[in-house]
Tab-separated table of C-alpha atoms and ligand atoms in Angstrom:
chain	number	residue	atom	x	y	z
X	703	UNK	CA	3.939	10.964	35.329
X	704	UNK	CA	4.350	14.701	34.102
X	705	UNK	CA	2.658	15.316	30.373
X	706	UNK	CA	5.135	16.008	27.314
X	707	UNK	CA	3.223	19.514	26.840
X	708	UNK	CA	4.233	19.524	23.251
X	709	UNK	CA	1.963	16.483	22.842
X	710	UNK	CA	-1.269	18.715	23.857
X	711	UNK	CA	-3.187	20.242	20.743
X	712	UNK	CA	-3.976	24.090	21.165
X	713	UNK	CA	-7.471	22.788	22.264
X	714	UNK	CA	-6.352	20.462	24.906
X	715	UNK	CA	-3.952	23.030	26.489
X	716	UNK	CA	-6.835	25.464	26.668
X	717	UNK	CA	-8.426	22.762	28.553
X	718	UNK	CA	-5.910	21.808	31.050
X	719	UNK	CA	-5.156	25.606	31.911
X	720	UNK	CA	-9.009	26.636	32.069
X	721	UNK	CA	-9.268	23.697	34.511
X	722	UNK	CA	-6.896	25.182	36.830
X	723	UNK	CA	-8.650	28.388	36.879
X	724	UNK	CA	-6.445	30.198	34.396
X	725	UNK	CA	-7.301	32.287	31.075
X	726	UNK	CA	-7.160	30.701	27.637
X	727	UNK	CA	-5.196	33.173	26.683
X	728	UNK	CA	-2.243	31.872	29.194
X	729	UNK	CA	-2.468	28.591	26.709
X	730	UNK	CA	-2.810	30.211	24.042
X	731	UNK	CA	0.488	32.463	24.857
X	732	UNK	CA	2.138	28.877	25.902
X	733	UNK	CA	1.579	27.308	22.644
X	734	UNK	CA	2.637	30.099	20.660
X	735	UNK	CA	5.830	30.489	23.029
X	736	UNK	CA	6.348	26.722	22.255
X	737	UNK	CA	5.953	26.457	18.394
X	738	UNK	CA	6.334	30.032	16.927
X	739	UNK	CA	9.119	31.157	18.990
X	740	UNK	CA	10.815	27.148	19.998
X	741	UNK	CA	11.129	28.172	23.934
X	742	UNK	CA	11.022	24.894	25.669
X	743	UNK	CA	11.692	26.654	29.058
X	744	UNK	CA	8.232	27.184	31.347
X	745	UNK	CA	10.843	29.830	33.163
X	746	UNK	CA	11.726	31.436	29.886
X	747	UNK	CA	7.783	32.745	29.355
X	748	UNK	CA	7.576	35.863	31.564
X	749	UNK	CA	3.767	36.434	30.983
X	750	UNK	CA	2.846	33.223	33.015
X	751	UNK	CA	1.759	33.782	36.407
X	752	UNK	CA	3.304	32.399	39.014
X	753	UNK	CA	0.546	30.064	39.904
X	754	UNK	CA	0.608	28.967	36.723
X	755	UNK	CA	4.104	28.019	36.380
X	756	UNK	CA	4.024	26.267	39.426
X	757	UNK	CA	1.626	24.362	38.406
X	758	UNK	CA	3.129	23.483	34.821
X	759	UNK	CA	6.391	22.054	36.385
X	760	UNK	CA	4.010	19.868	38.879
X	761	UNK	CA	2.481	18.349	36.282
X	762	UNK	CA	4.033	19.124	32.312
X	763	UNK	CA	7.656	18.970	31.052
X	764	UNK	CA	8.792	19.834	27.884
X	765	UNK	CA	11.516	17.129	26.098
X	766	UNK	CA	14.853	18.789	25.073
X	767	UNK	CA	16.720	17.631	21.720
X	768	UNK	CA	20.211	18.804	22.107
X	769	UNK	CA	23.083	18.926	19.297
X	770	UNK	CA	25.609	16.316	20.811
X	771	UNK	CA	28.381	16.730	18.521
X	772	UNK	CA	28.698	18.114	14.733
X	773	UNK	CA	31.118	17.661	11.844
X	774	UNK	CA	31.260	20.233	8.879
X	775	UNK	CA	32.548	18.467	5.686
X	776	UNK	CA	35.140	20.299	3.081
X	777	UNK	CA	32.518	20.515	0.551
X	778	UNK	CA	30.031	22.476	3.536
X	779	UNK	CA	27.766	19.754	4.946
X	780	UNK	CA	27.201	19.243	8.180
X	781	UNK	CA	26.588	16.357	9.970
X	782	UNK	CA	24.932	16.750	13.392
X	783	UNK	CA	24.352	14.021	16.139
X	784	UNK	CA	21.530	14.899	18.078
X	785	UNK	CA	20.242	13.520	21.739
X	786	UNK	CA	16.800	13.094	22.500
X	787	UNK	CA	15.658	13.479	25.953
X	788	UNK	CA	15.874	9.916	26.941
X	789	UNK	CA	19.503	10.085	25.349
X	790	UNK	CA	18.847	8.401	22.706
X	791	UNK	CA	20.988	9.666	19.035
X	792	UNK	CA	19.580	10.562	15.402
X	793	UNK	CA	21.543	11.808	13.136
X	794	UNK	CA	20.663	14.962	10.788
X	795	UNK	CA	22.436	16.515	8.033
X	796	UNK	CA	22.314	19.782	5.910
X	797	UNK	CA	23.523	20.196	2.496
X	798	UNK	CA	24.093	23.653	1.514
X	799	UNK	CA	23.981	23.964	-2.862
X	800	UNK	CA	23.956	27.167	-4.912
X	801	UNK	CA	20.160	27.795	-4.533
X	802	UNK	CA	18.706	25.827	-1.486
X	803	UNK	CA	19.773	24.685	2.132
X	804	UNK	CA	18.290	21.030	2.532
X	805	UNK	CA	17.938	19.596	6.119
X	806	UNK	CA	17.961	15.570	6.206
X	807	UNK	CA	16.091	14.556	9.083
X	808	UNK	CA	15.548	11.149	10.797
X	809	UNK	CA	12.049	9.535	11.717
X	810	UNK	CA	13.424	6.937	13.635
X	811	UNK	CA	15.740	6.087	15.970
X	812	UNK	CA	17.908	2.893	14.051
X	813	UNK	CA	15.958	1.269	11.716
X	814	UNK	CA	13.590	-2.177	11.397
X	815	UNK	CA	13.908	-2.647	7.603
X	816	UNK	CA	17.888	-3.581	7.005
X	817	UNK	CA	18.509	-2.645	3.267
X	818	UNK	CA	21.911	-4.385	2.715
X	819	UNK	CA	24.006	-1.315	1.613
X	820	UNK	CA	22.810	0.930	4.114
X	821	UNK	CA	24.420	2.003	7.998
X	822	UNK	CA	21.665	2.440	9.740
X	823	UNK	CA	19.997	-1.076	8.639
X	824	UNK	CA	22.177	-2.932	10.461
X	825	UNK	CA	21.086	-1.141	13.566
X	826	UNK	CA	18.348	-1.994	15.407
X	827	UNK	CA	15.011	0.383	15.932
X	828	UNK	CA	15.118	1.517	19.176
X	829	UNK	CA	12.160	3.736	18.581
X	830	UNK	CA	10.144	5.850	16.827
X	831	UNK	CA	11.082	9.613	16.669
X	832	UNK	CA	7.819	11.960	17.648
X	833	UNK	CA	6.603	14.897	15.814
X	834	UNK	CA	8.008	17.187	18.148
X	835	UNK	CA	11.356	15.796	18.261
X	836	UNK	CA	11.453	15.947	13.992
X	837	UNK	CA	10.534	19.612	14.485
X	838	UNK	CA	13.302	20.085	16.656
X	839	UNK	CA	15.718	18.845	14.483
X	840	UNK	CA	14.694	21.437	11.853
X	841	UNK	CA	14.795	24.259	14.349
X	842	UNK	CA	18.515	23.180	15.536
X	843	UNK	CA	20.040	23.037	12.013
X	844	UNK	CA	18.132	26.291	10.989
X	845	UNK	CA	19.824	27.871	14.076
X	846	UNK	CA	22.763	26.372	12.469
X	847	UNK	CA	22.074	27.048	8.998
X	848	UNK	CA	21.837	30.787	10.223
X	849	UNK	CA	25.038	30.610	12.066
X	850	UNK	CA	27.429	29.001	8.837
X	851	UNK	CA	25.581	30.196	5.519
X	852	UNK	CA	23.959	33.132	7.046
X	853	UNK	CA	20.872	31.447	4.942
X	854	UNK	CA	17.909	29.983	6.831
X	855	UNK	CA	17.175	26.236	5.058
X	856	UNK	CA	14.891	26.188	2.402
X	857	UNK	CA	14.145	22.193	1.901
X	858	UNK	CA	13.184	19.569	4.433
X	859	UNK	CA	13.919	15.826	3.401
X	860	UNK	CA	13.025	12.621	5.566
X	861	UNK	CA	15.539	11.028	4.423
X	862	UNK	CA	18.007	10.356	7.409
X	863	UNK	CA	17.870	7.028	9.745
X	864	UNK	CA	14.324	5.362	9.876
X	865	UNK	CA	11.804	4.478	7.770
X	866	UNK	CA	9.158	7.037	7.534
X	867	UNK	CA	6.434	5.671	6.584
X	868	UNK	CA	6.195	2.928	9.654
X	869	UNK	CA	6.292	6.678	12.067
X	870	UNK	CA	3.442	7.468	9.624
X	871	UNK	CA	1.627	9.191	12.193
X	872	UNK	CA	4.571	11.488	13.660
X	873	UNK	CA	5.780	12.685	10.295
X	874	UNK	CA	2.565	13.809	8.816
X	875	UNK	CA	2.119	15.959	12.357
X	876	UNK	CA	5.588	17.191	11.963
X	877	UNK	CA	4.537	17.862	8.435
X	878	UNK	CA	1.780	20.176	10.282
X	879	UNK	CA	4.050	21.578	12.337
X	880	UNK	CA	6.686	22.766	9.606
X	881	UNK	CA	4.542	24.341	7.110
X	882	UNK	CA	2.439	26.378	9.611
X	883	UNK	CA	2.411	29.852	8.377
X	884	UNK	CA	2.500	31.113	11.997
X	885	UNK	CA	5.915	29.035	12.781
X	886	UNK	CA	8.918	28.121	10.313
X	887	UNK	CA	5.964	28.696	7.232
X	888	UNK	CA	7.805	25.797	4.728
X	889	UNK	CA	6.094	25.563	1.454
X	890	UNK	CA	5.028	21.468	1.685
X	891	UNK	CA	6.506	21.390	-2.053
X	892	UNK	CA	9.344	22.333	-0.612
X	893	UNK	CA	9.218	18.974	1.516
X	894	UNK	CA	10.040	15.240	0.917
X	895	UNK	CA	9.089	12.038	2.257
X	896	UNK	CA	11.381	9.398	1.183
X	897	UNK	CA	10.099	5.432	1.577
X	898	UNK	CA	11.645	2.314	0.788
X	899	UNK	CA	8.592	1.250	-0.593
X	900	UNK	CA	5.868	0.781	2.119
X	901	UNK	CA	2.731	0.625	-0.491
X	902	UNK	CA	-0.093	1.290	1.712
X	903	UNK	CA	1.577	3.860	3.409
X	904	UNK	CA	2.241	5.975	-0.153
X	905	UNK	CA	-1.873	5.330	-0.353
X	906	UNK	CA	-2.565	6.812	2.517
X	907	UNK	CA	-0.122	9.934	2.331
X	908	UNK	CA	-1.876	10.423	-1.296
X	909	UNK	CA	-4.975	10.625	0.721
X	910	UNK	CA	-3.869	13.149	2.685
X	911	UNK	CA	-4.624	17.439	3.012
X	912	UNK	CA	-1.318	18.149	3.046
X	913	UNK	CA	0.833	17.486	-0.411
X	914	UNK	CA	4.171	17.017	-0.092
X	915	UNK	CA	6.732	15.342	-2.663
X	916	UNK	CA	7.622	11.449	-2.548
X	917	UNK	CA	10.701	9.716	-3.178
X	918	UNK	CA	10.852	5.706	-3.520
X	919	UNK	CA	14.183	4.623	-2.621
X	920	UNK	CA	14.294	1.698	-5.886
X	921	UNK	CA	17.908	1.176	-6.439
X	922	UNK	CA	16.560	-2.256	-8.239
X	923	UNK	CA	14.002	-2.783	-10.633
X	924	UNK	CA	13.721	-6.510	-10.608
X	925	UNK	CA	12.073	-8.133	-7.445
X	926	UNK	CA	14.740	-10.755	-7.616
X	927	UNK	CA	17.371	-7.824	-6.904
X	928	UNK	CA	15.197	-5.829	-5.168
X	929	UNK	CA	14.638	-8.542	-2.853
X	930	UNK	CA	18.690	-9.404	-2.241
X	931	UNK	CA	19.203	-6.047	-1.030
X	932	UNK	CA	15.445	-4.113	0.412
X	933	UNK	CA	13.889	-6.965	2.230
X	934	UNK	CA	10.762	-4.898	2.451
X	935	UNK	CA	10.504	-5.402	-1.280
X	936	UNK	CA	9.334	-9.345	-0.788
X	937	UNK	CA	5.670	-8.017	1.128
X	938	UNK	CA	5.857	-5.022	-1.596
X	939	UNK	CA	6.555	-6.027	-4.963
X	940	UNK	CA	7.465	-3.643	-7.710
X	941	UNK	CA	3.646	-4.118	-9.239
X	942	UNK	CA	2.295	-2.772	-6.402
X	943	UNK	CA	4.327	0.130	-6.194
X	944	UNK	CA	4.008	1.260	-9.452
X	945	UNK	CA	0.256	0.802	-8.793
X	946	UNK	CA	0.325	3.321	-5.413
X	947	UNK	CA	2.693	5.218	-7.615
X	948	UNK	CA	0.421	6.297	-9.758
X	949	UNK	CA	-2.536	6.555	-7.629
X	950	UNK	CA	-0.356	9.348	-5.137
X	951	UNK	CA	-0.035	11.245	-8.606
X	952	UNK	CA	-3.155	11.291	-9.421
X	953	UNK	CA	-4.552	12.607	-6.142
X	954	UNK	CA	-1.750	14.557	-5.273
X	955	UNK	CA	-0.427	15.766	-8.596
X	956	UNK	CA	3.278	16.040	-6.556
X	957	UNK	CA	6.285	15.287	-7.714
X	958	UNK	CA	7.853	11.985	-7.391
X	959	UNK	CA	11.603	11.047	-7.165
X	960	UNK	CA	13.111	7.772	-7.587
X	961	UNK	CA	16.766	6.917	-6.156
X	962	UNK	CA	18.715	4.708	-7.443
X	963	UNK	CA	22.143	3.728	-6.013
X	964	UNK	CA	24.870	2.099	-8.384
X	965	UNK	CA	26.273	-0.591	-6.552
X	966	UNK	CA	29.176	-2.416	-8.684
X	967	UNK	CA	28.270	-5.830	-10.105
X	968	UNK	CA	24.869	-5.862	-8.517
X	969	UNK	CA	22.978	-2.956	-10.463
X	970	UNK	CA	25.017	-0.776	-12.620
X	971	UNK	CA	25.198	-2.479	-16.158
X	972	UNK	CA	22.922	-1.825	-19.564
X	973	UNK	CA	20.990	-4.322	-18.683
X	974	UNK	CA	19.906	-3.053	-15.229
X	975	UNK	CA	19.454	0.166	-16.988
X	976	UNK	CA	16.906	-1.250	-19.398
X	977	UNK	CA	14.991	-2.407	-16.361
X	978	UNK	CA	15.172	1.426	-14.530
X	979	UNK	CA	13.581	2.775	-18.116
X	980	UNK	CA	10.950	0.356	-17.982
X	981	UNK	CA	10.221	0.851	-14.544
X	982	UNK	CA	10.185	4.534	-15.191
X	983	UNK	CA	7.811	4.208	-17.966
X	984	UNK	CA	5.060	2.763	-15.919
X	985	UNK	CA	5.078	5.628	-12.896
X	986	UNK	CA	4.812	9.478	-13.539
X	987	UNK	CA	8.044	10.266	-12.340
X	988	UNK	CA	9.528	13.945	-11.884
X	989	UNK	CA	13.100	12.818	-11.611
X	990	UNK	CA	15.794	10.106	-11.195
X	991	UNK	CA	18.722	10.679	-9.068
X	992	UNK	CA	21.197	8.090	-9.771
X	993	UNK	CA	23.172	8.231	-6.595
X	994	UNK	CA	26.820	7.567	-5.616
X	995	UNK	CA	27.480	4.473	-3.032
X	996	UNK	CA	29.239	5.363	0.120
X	997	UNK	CA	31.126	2.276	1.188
X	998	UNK	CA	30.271	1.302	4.786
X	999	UNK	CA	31.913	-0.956	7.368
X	1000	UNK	CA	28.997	-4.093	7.375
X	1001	UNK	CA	28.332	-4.499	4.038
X	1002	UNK	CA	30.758	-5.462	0.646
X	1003	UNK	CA	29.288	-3.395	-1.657
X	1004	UNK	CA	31.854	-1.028	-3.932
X	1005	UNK	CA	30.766	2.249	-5.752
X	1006	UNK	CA	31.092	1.251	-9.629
X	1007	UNK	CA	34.382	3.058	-11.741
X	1008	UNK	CA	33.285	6.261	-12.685
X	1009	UNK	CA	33.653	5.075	-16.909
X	1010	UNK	CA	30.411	2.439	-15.688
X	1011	UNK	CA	28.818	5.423	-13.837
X	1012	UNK	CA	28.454	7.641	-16.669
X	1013	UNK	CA	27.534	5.297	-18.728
X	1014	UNK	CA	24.441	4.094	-17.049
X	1015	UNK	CA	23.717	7.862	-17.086
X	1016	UNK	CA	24.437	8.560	-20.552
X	1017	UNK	CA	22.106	5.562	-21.083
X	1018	UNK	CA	18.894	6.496	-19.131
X	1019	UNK	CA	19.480	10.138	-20.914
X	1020	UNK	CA	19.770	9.345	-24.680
X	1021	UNK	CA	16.451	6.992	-23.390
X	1022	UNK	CA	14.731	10.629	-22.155
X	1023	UNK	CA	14.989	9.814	-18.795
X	1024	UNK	CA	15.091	12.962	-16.617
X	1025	UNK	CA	18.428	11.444	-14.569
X	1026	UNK	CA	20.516	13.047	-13.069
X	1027	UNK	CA	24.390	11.855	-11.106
X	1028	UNK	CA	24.165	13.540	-7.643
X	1029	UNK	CA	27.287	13.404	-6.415
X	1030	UNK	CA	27.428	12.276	-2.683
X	1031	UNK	CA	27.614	15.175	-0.230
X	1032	UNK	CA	29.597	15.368	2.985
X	1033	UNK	CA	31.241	11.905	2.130
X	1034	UNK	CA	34.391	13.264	4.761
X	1035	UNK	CA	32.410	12.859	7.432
X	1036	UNK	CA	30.128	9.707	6.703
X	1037	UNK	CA	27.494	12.333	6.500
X	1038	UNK	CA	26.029	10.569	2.799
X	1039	UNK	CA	23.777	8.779	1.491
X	1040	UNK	CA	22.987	5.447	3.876
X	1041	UNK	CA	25.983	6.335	5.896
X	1042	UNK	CA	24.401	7.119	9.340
X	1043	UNK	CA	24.650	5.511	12.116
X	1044	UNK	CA	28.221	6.168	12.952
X	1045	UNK	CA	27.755	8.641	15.211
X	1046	UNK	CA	25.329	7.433	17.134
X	1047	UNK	CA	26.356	4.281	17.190
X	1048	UNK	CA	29.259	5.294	19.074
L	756	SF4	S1	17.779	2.716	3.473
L	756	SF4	FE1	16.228	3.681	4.757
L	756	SF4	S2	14.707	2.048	5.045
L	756	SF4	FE2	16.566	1.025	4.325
L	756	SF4	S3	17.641	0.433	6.247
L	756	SF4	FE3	18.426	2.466	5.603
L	756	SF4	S4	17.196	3.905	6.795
L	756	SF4	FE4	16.101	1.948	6.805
């Protein structure tokens, strides 16, 4: 079985190349060709000896993620399918605005957790996505970034298929990965890990060197409702996450983001409203982002007329709630808000 070489640390590449009788320096050259400059070719690093490289294809291979197909949307997102090595697809997205170029990526390949509204919960999880293979999505939709807005992105979201938080381990290393100063050098405020709610997991990523931001994906704030539509809320009830909440500002002092999707007749009236403000009120929130619904195929769910949309708005405002209606992005091209899947599934 040849080793993923991307899955060596600096340390254990040094190792493996010393063993065969080669400087440290050839690793070190290697891992810098790798993550600094994204050359996943053994053939493309002309300082290797030849020895060396024979040796490398004997016994290491490096994965290739390859754009598979990509939509651009009339507003200026684009959508991007993306194959894995094993030809599996994951869908990313950017989302060019006035100041910032946000890439969406995706942890996992389908996903285990089956929110009701959402495309890619009626898939199944085929797998995890690894750290390298999240990195690699960044570095194809900079390239891309480069190539349409002449602008390299400035904000890295996990917010595409998969739940992050059960790839815990793989995004935190990707996490590594993006903000080191030596490769693509993004500020981690500048970085968001979005959860459906996974309360241990918000615990542990409190705990954590690296501080990045947090977004819990709430779009109820009743369990009752909660439950109907995010069964992951029944083993992680709104007290808890207020509780975790609170404890990753403390320790972190990052911002948190709560999402909230208006789905007609389930969650959209004064009432629901109420319970959003005194949800808010408990947790140190930055920000809501009270977010349009994208129909999709599986599920009955309707986005609410635009005179009950503003009003929910209007409502959390005159309360002082920091809310704000994003509009959905790249809607065209079922590039939105819990609309992947379709794709890959294809
Ligand atoms: S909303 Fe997120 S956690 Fe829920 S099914 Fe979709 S991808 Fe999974």
């Amino acid at each position: 079985m040849k080793q993923n070489i991307r899955h060596l640390s600096l340390s254990e590449l040094q190792t493996l190349v010393t063993n065969w009788d080669f400087k440290k320096s050839k690793a070190n050259y290697i891992y810098e060709t790798i993550w600094y400059r994204h050359i996943y070719n053994f053939a493309e690093m002309p300082e290797l000896p030849e020895g060396l490289l024979i040796l490398l294809n004997e016994h290491c291979f490096i994965p290739q993620t390859k754009i598979f197909n990509n939509q651009m949307s009339t507003d200026g997102t684009i959508k991007c399918s993306l194959q894995l090595f094993d030809k599996h697809l994951i869908e990313g997205v950017l989302i060019p605005t006035e100041h910032r170029i946000t890439v969406c990526v995706s942890s996992q390949v389908g996903c285990s957790l089956s929110c009701s509204f959402c495309a890619t919960g009626y898939m199944e999880r085929k797998r995890n996505v690894t750290f390298d293979e999240i990195v690699d999505q960044v570095v194809l939709l900079n390239d891309l970034a480069l190539v349409h807005y002449q602008k390299p992105i400035s904000n890295v979201v996990y917010m595409g298929m998969g739940e992050p938080m059960l790839n815990y381990q793989n995004v935190i290393q990707s996490v590594e990965k993006l903000t080191d100063q030596k490769g693509l050098s993004i500020a981690p405020k500048r970085i968001t890990i979005s959860t459906a709610g996974v309360a241990k997991m918000i615990k542990k990523l409190a705990d954590e060197k690296i501080k990045i931001n947090l977004a819990l994906s709430l779009h109820a704030a009743n369990d009752k409702k909660r439950n109907e539509i995010m069964p992951i809320n029944e083993s992680n009830r709104l007290e808890e996450l207020i509780a975790m909440l609170n404890y990753f500002h403390t320790k972190s002092k990052n911002e948190i983001t709560l999402e909230y999707i208006l789905l007609e007749g389930f969650n959209d009236t004064i009432e629901d409203a109420n319970e959003l403000i005194a949800f808010y009120k408990k947790v140190p929130v930055h920000l809501v982002n009270i977010l349009e619904y994208n129909s999709i195929q599986n599920a009955n769910f309707q986005k609410p007329k635009e005179s009950a949309i503003d009003a929910f708005v209007q409502h959390l405002q005159q309360h002082h709630i920091n809310a704000h209606l994003r509009r959905s992005r790249g809607k065209d091209i079922a590039a939105a808000c819990g609309q992947l899947a379709n794709m890959s599934t294809t």
